[in-house]
Amino acid sequence: MKLLVTGGAGFIGSHYVRSVLTGAWGTEEPELVIMLDAFTYAGNHANLAPVADDPRLRVVEGDILDRELVDKLIGEVDAVVHFAAESHVDR
């Protein structure tokens, strides 16, 4: 299976990416994980350090609001796991 994970460098998303790549979920390990993140204040490359060298992981820096990019990435995968969000919004 090929997955697109949005927000995969954030706290929850990175835990999911690490877990799915190491087989911790007890399910079929993915053939490919495309991780899309804007790397704002919440996204951190260090969160992915344990799996950074995994050849099945492809990190894409971009915004989920970029329809052309998202359409291209969705065309490459079987499923989307969506964690992208702004966890802090100024009033």
Short mmCIF file of C-alpha atoms in Angstrom, two decimals:
data_model
loop_
_atom_site.label_atom_id
_atom_site.label_comp_id
_atom_site.label_asym_id
_atom_site.label_seq_id
_atom_site.Cartn_x
_atom_site.Cartn_y
_atom_site.Cartn_z
CA MET A 1 0.00 0.00 0.00
CA LYS A 2 1.11 3.55 -0.73
CA LEU A 3 0.09 6.28 1.72
CA LEU A 4 -0.03 10.07 1.71
CA VAL A 5 0.19 11.47 5.23
CA THR A 6 -0.58 15.17 5.61
CA GLY A 7 0.86 16.92 8.64
CA GLY A 8 3.31 14.08 9.10
CA ALA A 9 5.99 16.20 10.77
CA GLY A 10 3.74 17.35 13.60
CA PHE A 11 3.37 15.61 16.95
CA ILE A 12 0.58 13.17 16.08
CA GLY A 13 1.40 12.77 12.39
CA SER A 14 5.06 11.95 13.02
CA HIS A 15 4.11 9.31 15.58
CA TYR A 16 1.82 7.74 12.99
CA VAL A 17 4.51 7.83 10.27
CA ARG A 18 7.09 6.24 12.57
CA SER A 19 4.63 3.60 13.75
CA VAL A 20 3.41 2.60 10.31
CA LEU A 21 6.96 2.36 8.91
CA THR A 22 8.16 0.18 11.80
CA GLY A 23 5.16 -2.14 11.72
CA ALA A 24 3.97 -1.11 15.17
CA TRP A 25 0.34 -1.09 14.02
CA GLY A 26 0.44 -4.82 13.34
CA THR A 27 -0.81 -4.31 9.82
CA GLU A 28 0.78 -4.57 6.40
CA GLU A 29 3.78 -2.27 6.19
CA PRO A 30 3.46 0.30 3.41
CA GLU A 31 5.40 0.19 0.18
CA LEU A 32 5.64 4.00 0.23
CA VAL A 33 4.77 6.81 2.63
CA ILE A 34 4.64 10.30 1.15
CA MET A 35 4.68 12.75 4.02
CA LEU A 36 3.38 16.24 3.18
CA ASP A 37 4.00 19.04 5.66
CA ALA A 38 4.33 22.83 5.47
CA PHE A 39 6.94 22.76 8.27
CA THR A 40 5.48 25.72 10.13
CA TYR A 41 5.96 26.10 13.89
CA ALA A 42 4.42 22.66 14.58
CA GLY A 43 6.23 20.61 11.94
CA ASN A 44 9.73 19.48 12.79
CA HIS A 45 12.19 17.40 10.75
CA ALA A 46 13.58 16.01 14.03
CA ASN A 47 10.25 14.27 14.69
CA LEU A 48 11.03 12.00 11.75
CA ALA A 49 14.67 11.31 12.66
CA PRO A 50 14.07 7.65 13.63
CA VAL A 51 12.77 6.85 10.12
CA ALA A 52 14.52 9.55 8.07
CA ASP A 53 16.71 7.00 6.26
CA ASP A 54 13.85 4.61 5.47
CA PRO A 55 13.77 4.30 1.66
CA ARG A 56 9.97 4.02 1.79
CA LEU A 57 9.63 7.56 3.19
CA ARG A 58 9.41 10.55 0.86
CA VAL A 59 9.19 13.96 2.56
CA VAL A 60 7.46 16.72 0.60
CA GLU A 61 7.49 20.29 1.93
CA GLY A 62 4.29 21.93 0.81
CA ASP A 63 0.86 23.19 1.77
CA ILE A 64 -2.40 21.24 1.67
CA LEU A 65 -3.92 24.39 0.14
CA ASP A 66 -1.78 23.84 -2.98
CA ARG A 67 -4.37 21.95 -5.00
CA GLU A 68 -2.01 21.13 -7.88
CA LEU A 69 0.53 19.57 -5.50
CA VAL A 70 -2.10 17.64 -3.54
CA ASP A 71 -3.74 16.34 -6.74
CA LYS A 72 -0.35 15.14 -7.99
CA LEU A 73 0.45 13.36 -4.72
CA ILE A 74 -2.99 11.77 -4.40
CA GLY A 75 -2.48 10.28 -7.85
CA GLU A 76 0.53 8.36 -6.52
CA VAL A 77 -1.10 6.70 -3.49
CA ASP A 78 -3.82 4.27 -2.44
CA ALA A 79 -4.94 6.10 0.72
CA VAL A 80 -4.67 9.45 2.49
CA VAL A 81 -4.23 9.89 6.24
CA HIS A 82 -4.96 13.51 7.16
CA PHE A 83 -3.32 15.08 10.22
CA ALA A 84 -2.56 18.57 8.85
CA ALA A 85 -4.02 21.35 10.99
CA GLU A 86 -3.16 24.63 12.63
CA SER A 87 -2.96 23.75 16.31
CA HIS A 88 -2.62 27.40 17.30
CA VAL A 89 -4.63 30.26 15.85
CA ASP A 90 -4.09 33.85 17.02
CA ARG A 91 -7.22 35.81 17.82
#
